Tab-separated table of C-alpha atoms in Angstrom:
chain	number	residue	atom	x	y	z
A	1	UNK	CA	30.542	-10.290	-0.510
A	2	UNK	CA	28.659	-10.388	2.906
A	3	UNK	CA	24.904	-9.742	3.313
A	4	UNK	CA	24.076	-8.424	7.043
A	5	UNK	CA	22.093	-5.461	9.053
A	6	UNK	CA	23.271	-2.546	9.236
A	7	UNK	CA	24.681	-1.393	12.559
A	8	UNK	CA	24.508	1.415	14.924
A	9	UNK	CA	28.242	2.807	13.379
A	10	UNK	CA	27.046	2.915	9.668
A	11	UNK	CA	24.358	5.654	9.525
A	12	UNK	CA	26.743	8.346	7.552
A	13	UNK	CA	27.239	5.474	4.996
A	14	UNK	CA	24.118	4.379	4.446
A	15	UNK	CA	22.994	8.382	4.421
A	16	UNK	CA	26.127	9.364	1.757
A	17	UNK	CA	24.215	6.312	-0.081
A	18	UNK	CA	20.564	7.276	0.203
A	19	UNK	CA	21.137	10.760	-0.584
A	20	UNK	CA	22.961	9.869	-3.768
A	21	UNK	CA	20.750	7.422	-5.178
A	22	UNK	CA	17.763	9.406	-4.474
A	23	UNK	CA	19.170	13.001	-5.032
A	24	UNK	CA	18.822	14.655	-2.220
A	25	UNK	CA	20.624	16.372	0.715
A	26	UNK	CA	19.238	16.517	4.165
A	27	UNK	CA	20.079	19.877	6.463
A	28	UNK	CA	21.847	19.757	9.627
A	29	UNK	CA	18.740	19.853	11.667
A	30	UNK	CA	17.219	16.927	9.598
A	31	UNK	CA	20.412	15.152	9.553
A	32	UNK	CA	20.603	15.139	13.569
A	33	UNK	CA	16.720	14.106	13.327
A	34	UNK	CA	17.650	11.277	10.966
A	35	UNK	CA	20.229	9.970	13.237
A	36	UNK	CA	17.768	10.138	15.912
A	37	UNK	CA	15.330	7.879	14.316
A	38	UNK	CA	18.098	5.556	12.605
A	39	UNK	CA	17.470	1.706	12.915
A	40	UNK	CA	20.280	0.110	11.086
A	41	UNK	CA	18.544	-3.482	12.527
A	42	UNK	CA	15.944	-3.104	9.702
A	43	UNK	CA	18.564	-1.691	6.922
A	44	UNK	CA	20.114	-4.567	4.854
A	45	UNK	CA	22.758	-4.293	2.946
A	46	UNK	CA	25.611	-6.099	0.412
A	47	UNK	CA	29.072	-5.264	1.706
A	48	UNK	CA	32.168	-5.652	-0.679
A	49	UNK	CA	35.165	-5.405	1.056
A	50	UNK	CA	33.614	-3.558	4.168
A	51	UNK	CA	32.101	-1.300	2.212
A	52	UNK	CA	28.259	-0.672	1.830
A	53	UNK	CA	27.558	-1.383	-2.094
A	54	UNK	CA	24.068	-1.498	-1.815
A	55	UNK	CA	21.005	-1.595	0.604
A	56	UNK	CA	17.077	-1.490	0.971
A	57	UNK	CA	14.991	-0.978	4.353
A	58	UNK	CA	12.894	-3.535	5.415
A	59	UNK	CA	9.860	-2.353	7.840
A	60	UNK	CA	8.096	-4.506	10.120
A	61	UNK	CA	4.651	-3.194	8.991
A	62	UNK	CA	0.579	-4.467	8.938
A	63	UNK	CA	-2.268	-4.470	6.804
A	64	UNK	CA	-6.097	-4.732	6.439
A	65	UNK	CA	-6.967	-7.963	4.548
A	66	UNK	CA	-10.685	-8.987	5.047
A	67	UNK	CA	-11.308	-7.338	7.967
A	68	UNK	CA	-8.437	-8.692	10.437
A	69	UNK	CA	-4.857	-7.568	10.231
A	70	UNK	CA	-1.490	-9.353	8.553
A	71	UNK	CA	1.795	-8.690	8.707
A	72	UNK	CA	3.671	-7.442	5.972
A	73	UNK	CA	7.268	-6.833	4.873
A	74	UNK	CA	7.588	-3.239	3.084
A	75	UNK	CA	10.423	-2.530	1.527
A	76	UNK	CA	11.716	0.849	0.992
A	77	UNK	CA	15.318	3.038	0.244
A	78	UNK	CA	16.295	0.445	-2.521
A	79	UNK	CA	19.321	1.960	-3.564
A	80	UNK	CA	22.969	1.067	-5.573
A	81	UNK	CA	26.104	3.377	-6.034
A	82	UNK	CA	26.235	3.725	-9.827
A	83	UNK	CA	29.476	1.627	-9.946
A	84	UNK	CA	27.898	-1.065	-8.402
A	85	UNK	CA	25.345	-1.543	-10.525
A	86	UNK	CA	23.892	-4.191	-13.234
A	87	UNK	CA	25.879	-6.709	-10.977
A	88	UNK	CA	23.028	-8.371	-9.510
A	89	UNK	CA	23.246	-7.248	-6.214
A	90	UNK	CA	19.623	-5.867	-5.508
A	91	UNK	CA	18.793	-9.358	-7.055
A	92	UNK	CA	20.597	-10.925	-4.037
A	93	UNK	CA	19.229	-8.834	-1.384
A	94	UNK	CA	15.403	-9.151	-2.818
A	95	UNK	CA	15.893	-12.833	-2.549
A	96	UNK	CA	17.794	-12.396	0.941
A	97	UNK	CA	14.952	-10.267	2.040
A	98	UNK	CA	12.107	-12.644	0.782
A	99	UNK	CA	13.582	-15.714	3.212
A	100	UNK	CA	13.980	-12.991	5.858
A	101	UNK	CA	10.630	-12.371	5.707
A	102	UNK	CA	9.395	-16.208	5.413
A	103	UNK	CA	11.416	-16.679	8.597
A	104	UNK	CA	9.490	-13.420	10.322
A	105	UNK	CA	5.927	-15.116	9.258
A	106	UNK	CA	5.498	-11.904	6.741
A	107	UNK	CA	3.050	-13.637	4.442
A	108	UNK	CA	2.795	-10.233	2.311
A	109	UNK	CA	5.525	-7.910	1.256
A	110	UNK	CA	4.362	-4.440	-0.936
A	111	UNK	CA	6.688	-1.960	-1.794
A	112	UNK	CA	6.785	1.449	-4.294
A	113	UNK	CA	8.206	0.508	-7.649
A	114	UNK	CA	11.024	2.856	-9.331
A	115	UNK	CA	10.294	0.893	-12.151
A	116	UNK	CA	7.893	-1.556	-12.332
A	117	UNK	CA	8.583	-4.310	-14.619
A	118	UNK	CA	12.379	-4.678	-13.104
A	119	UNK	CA	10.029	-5.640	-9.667
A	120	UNK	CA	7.391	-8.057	-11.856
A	121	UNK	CA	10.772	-10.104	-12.933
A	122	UNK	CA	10.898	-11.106	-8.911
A	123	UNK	CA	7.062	-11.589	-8.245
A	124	UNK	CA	5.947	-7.966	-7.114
A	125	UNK	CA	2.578	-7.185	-8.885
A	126	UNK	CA	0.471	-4.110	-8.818
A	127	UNK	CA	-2.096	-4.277	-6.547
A	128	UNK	CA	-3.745	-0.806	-6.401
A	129	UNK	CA	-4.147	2.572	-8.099
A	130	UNK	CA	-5.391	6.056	-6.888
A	131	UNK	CA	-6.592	8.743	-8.566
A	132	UNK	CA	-5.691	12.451	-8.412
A	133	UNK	CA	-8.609	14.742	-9.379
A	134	UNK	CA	-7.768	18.792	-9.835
A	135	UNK	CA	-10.969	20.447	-9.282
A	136	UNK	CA	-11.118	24.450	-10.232
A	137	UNK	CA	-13.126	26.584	-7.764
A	138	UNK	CA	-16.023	26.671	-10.281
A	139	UNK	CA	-16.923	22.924	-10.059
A	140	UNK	CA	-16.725	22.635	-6.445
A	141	UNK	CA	-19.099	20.552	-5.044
A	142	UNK	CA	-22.089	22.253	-3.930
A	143	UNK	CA	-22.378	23.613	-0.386
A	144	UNK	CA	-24.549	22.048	1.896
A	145	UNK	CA	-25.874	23.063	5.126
A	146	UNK	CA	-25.339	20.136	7.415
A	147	UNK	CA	-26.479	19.579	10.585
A	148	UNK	CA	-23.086	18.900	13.055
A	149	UNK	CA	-20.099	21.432	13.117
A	150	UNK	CA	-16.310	21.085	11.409
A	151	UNK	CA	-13.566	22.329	13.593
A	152	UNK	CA	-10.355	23.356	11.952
A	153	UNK	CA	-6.527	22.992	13.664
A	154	UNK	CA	-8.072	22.600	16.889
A	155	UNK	CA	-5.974	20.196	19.435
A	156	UNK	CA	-7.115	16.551	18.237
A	157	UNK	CA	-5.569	13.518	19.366
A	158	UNK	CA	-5.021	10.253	17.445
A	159	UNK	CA	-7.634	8.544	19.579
A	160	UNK	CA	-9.794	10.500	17.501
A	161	UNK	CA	-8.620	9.782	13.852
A	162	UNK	CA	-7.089	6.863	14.319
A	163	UNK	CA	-10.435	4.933	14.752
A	164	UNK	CA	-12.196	7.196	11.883
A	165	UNK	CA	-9.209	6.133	9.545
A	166	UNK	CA	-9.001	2.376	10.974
A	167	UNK	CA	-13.039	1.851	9.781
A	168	UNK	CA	-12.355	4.203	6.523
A	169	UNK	CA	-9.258	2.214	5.173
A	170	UNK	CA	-10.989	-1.094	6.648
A	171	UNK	CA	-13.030	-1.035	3.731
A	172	UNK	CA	-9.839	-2.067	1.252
A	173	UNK	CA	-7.621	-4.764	1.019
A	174	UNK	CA	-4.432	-3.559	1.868
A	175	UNK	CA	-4.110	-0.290	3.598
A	176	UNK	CA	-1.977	-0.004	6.570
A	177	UNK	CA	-2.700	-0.376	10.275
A	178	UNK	CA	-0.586	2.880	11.816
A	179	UNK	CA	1.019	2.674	14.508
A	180	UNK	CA	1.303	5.919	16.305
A	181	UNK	CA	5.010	6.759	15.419
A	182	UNK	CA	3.815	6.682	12.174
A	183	UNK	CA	0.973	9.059	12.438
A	184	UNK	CA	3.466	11.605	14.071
A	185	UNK	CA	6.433	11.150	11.372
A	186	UNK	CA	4.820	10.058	8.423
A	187	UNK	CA	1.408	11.350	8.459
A	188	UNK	CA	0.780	14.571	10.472
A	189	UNK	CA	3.468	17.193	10.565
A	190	UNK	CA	3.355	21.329	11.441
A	191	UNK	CA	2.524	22.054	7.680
A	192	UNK	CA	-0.373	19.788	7.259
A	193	UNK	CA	-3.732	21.455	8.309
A	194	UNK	CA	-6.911	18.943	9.409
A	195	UNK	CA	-10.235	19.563	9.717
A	196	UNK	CA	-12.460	17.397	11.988
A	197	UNK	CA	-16.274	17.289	11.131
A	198	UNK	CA	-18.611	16.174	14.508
A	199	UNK	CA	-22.111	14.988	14.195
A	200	UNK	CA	-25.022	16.933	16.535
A	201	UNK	CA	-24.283	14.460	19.199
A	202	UNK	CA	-20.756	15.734	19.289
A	203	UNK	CA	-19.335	11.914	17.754
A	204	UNK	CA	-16.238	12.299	15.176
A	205	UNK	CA	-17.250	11.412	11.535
A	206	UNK	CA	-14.775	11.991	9.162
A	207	UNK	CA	-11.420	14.624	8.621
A	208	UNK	CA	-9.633	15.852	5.919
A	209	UNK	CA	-5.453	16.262	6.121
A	210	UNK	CA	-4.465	19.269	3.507
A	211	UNK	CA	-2.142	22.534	2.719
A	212	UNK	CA	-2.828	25.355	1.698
A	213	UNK	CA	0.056	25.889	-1.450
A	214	UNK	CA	0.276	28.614	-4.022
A	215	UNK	CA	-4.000	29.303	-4.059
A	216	UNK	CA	-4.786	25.438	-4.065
A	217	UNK	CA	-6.217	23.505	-1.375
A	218	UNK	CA	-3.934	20.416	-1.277
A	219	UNK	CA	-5.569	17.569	0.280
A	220	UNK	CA	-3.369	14.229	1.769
A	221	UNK	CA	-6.293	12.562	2.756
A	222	UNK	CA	-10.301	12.551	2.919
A	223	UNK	CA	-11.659	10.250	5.569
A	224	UNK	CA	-15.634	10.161	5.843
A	225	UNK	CA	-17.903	7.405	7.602
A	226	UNK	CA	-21.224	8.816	5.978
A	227	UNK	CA	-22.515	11.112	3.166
A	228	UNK	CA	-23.480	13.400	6.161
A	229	UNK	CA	-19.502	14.070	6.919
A	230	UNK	CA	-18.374	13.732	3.414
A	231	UNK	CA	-21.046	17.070	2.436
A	232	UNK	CA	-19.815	18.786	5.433
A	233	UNK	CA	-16.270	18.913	4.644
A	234	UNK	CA	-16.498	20.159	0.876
A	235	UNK	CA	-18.566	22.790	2.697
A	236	UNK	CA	-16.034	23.539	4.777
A	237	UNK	CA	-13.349	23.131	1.484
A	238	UNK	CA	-15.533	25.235	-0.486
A	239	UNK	CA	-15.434	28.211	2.086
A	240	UNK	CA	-12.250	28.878	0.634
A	241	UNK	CA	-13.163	29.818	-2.771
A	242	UNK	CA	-12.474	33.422	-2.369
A	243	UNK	CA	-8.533	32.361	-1.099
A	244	UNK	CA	-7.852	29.659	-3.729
A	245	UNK	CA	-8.603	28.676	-6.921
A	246	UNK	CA	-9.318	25.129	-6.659
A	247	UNK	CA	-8.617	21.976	-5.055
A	248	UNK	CA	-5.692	18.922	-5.945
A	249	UNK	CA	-6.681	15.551	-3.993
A	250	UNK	CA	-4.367	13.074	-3.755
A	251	UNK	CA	-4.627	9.045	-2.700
A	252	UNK	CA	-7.969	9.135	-3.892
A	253	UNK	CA	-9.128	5.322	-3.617
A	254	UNK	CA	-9.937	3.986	-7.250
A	255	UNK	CA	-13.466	3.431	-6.352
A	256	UNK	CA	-14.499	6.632	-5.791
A	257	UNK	CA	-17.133	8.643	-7.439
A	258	UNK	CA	-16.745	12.380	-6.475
A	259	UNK	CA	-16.604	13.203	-10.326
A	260	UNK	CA	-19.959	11.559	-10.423
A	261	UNK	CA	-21.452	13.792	-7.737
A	262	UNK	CA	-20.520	17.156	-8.306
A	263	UNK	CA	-22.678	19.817	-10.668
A	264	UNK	CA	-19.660	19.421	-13.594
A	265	UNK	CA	-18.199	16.253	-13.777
A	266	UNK	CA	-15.251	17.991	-16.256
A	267	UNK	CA	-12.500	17.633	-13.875
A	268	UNK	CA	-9.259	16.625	-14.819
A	269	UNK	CA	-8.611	12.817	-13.308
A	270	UNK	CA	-5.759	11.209	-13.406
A	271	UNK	CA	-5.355	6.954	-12.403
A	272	UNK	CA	-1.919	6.100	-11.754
A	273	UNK	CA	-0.580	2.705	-10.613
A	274	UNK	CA	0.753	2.537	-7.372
A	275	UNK	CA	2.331	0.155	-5.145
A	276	UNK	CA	3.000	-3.326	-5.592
A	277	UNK	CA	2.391	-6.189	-3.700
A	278	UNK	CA	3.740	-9.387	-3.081
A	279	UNK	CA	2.675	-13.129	-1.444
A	280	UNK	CA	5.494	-14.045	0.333
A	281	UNK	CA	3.775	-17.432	1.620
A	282	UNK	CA	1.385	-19.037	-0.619
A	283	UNK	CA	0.516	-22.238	1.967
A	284	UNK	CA	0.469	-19.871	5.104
A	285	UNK	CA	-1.369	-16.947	2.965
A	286	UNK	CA	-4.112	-19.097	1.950
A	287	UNK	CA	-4.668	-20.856	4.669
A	288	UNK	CA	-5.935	-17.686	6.335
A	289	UNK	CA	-7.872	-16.429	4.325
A	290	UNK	CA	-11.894	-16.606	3.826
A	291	UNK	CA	-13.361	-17.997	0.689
A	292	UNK	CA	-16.325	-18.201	0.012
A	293	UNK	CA	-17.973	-21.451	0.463
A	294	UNK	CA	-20.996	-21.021	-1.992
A	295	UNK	CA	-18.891	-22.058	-5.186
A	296	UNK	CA	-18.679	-25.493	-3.789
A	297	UNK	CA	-16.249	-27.214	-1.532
A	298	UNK	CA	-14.035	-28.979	-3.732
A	299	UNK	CA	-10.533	-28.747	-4.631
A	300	UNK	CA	-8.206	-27.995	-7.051
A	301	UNK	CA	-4.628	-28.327	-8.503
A	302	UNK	CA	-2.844	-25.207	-9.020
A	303	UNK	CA	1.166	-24.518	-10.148
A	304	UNK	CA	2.378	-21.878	-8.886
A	305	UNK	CA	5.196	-20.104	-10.970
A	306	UNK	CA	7.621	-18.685	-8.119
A	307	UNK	CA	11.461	-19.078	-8.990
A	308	UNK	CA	12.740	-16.188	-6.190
A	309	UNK	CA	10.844	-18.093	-3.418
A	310	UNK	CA	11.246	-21.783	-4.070
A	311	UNK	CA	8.835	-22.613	-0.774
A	312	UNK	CA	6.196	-21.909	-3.504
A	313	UNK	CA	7.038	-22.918	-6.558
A	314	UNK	CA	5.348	-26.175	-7.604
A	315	UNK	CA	2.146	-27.964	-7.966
A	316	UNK	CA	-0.440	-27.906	-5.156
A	317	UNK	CA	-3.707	-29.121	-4.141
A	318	UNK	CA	-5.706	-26.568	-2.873
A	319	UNK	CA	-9.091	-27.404	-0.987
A	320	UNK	CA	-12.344	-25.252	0.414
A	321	UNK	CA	-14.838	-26.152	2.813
A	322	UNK	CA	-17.999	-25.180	3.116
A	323	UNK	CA	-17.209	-22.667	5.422
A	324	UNK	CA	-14.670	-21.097	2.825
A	325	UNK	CA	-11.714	-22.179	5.179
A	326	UNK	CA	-8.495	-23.381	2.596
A	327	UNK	CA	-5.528	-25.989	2.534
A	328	UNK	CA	-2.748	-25.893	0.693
A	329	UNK	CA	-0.551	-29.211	0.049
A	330	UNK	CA	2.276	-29.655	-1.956
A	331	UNK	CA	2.215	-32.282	-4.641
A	332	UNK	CA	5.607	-33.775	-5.317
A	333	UNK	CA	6.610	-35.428	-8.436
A	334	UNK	CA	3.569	-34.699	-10.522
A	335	UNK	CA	5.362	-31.917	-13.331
A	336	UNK	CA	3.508	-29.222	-13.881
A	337	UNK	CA	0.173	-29.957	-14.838
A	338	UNK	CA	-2.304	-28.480	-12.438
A	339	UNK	CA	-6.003	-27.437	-13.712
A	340	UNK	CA	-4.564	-24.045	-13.428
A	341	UNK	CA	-1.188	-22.402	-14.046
A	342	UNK	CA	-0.731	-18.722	-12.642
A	343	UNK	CA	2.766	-16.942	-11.567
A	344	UNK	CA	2.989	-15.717	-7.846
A	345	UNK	CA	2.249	-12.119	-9.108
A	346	UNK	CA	-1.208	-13.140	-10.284
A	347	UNK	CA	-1.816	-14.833	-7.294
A	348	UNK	CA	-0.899	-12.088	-5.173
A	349	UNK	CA	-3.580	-9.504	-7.109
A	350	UNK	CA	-6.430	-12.109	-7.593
A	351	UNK	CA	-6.387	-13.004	-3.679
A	352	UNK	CA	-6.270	-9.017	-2.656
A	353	UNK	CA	-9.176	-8.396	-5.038
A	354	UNK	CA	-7.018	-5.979	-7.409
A	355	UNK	CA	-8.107	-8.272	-10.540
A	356	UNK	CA	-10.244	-11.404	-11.106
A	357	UNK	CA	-9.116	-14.748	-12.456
A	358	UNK	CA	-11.691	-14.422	-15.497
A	359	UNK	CA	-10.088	-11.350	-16.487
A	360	UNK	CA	-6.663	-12.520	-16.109
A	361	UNK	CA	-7.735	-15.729	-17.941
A	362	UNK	CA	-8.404	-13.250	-21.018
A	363	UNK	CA	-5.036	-11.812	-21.317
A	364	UNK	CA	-3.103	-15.093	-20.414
A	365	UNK	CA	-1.703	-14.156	-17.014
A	366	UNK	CA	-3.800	-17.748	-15.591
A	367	UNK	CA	-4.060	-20.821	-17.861
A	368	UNK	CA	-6.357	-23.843	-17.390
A	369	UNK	CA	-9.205	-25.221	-17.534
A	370	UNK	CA	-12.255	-23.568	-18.060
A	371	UNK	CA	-13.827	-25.748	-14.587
A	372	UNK	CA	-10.653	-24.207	-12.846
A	373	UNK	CA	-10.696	-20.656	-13.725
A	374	UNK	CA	-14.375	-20.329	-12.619
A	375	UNK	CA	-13.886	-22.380	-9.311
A	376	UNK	CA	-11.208	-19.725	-8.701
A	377	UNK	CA	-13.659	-17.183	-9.812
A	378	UNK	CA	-16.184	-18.635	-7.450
A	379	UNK	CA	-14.323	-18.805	-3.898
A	380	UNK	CA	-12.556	-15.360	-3.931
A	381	UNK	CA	-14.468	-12.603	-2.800
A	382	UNK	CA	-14.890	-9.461	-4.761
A	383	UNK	CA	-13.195	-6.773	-2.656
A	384	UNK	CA	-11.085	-3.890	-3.564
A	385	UNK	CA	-7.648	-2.417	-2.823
A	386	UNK	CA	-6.157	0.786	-1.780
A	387	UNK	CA	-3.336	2.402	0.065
A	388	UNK	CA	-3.234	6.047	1.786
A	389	UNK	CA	0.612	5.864	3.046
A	390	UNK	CA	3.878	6.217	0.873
A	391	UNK	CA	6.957	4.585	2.288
């Protein structure tokens, strides 16, 4: 068995692969296009006798964590011929893939789960949810005449949405820097309609991404910077209430209120989990992130539960100055007996602001001391998560 990239020769086998696993069958035209775009340097696979037995995509990606940007390992395309499976081999390239990305200085790692506890068994956690709301033509919010002007499939470059959806997904841990590649192949394509709403001054505050599919207004994404440009684009939505009969919005982020503001709140909602997310560093992870000083400098010893990456796993003192700045030093030979005991999972979703150690305290996902659980509660910030992108 040999674990190794891809290379520039193996792009009809890892294709035949993908396509079975995930049931589907690319034309020519998209097959050429696939080729086009193929990087087998970021495809990893488990080879058994030359042949490709099983793979996943690993993509050199960045996210939004406090304000400032970290890099992050997504994986994507996990995928096993039915013979090969129950063998352990996505096992062996999860763990492969988790040193790969220590090595890269990936502190993070999220990825889409095809089933979720098989992930939690190798320290992927959910760390966000989004809601879908369908919204009949009858409960759409009211329109609002607002002073500024939305312009619809007119020529807009990225320099222009890129900044409204850098200080929009800003606001949440975890949503993804995009680089400009991935704006023009994974965001925007010639089916997607966008509307652009600009204040009296002529300044770019917000812009929706939808389709227009069987009478419903289908929208990708909703980016606003002020209640101003948020009113202004369910104007423009509801314009179209003699052409559909109501609305499907997708990604919503799990804090929003829409239901809240419009005349009916009756709308059907619907929370599903998402992706899942992953610490592949604890020391390096820590380290760079901002407490909050007010809880106390002061220190404490944690075990962190981590058998995939043994880097880790063990007990650690973990300190905060005043200025919320951390360390994180292993202590060897001590067992396991830290104030507080928490798996690499909880970790991951306390320290992006998904869930709170009190909570998790509750339900048994952090033992310890009562002192410990409410320093921990103390120096992490309340913040919330979200992600707008699929991969």
């Amino acid at each position: 068995m040999e674990i190794r990239q891809l290379n520039s020769t193996e792009f009809e086998d890892s294709l035949s692969l993908s396509q079975y696993a995930f049931q589907y069958k690319l034309s020519t035209e998209d097959k050429d296009k696939a080729r086009e775009r193929f990087k087998p340097e970021r495809i990893w696979g488990i080879f058994e006798d030359g042949t490709l037995s099983a793979m996943l995509t690993l993509l050199p990606l960045q996210v939004n964590l406090q304000g400032r940007t970290v890099s992050m390992g997504g994986i994507a395309g996990v995928s096993t011929w039915p013979e090969n499976r129950r063998q352990g081999l996505v096992a062996k390239l999860l763990s492969h893939t988790l040193e790969t990305m220590n090595e890269a200085g990936q502190t993070l790692s999220f990825l889409h789960p095809f089933l979720i506890p098989f992930y939690r068994k190798f320290g992927w956690e959910i760390y966000c949810e989004t809601k879908n709301y369908t919204i009949p033509v009858s409960k759409f919010p009211r329109k609002i005449d607002v002073k500024g002007i939305v312009r619809r499939d007119v020529r807009v470059d990225l320099e222009q949405l890129e900044p409204l959806y850098e200080r929009f997904a800003s606001r949440y841990n975890g949503t993804l820097l995009r680089s400009k590649d991935w704006w023009e192949h994974s965001v925007l394509n010639e089916n997607t309609h966008h509307a652009v709403f600009y204040s009296p001054e002529g300044d770019p505050e917000g812009y929706i991404l939808y389709k227009l599919e069987n009478r419903e207004l289908v929208i990708r994404e909703f980016v606003y910077l002020n209640e101003a440009s948020r009113q202004a684009l369910w104007t423009f939505l509801a314009n179209h209430d003699s052409m559909v009969t109501g609305a499907a919005l997708k990604l919503v982020p799990s804090d929003d209120i829409l239901p809240f503001l419009l005349p009916d709140p009756r709308i059907t909602q619907e929370n599903h989990p998402y992706f899942m997310g992953r610490i592949v560093n604890a020391k390096s992870f820590i380290e760079e992130y901002s407490f909050s000083g007010l809880a106390s400098s002061g220190q404490l010893k944690v075990f962190i539960e981590d058998q995939h990456a043994p880097w880790n796993h063990g007990l650690w003192e973990w300190q905060i100055t005043d200025q919320g700045t951390a360390s994180l030093e292993k202590i060897e030979g001590e067992g396991t007996q830290g104030d507080v005991v928490l798996d690499i999972g909880t970790l991951t979703i306390l320290l992006l602001g998904y869930k709170r150690p009190v909570e998790m305290a509750k339900v048994g996902r952090l033992t310890g001391s009562e002192i410990g659980v409410q320093w921990l509660e103390d120096i992490i910030p309340a913040q919330k998560t979200a992600l707008f992108d699929f991969f």
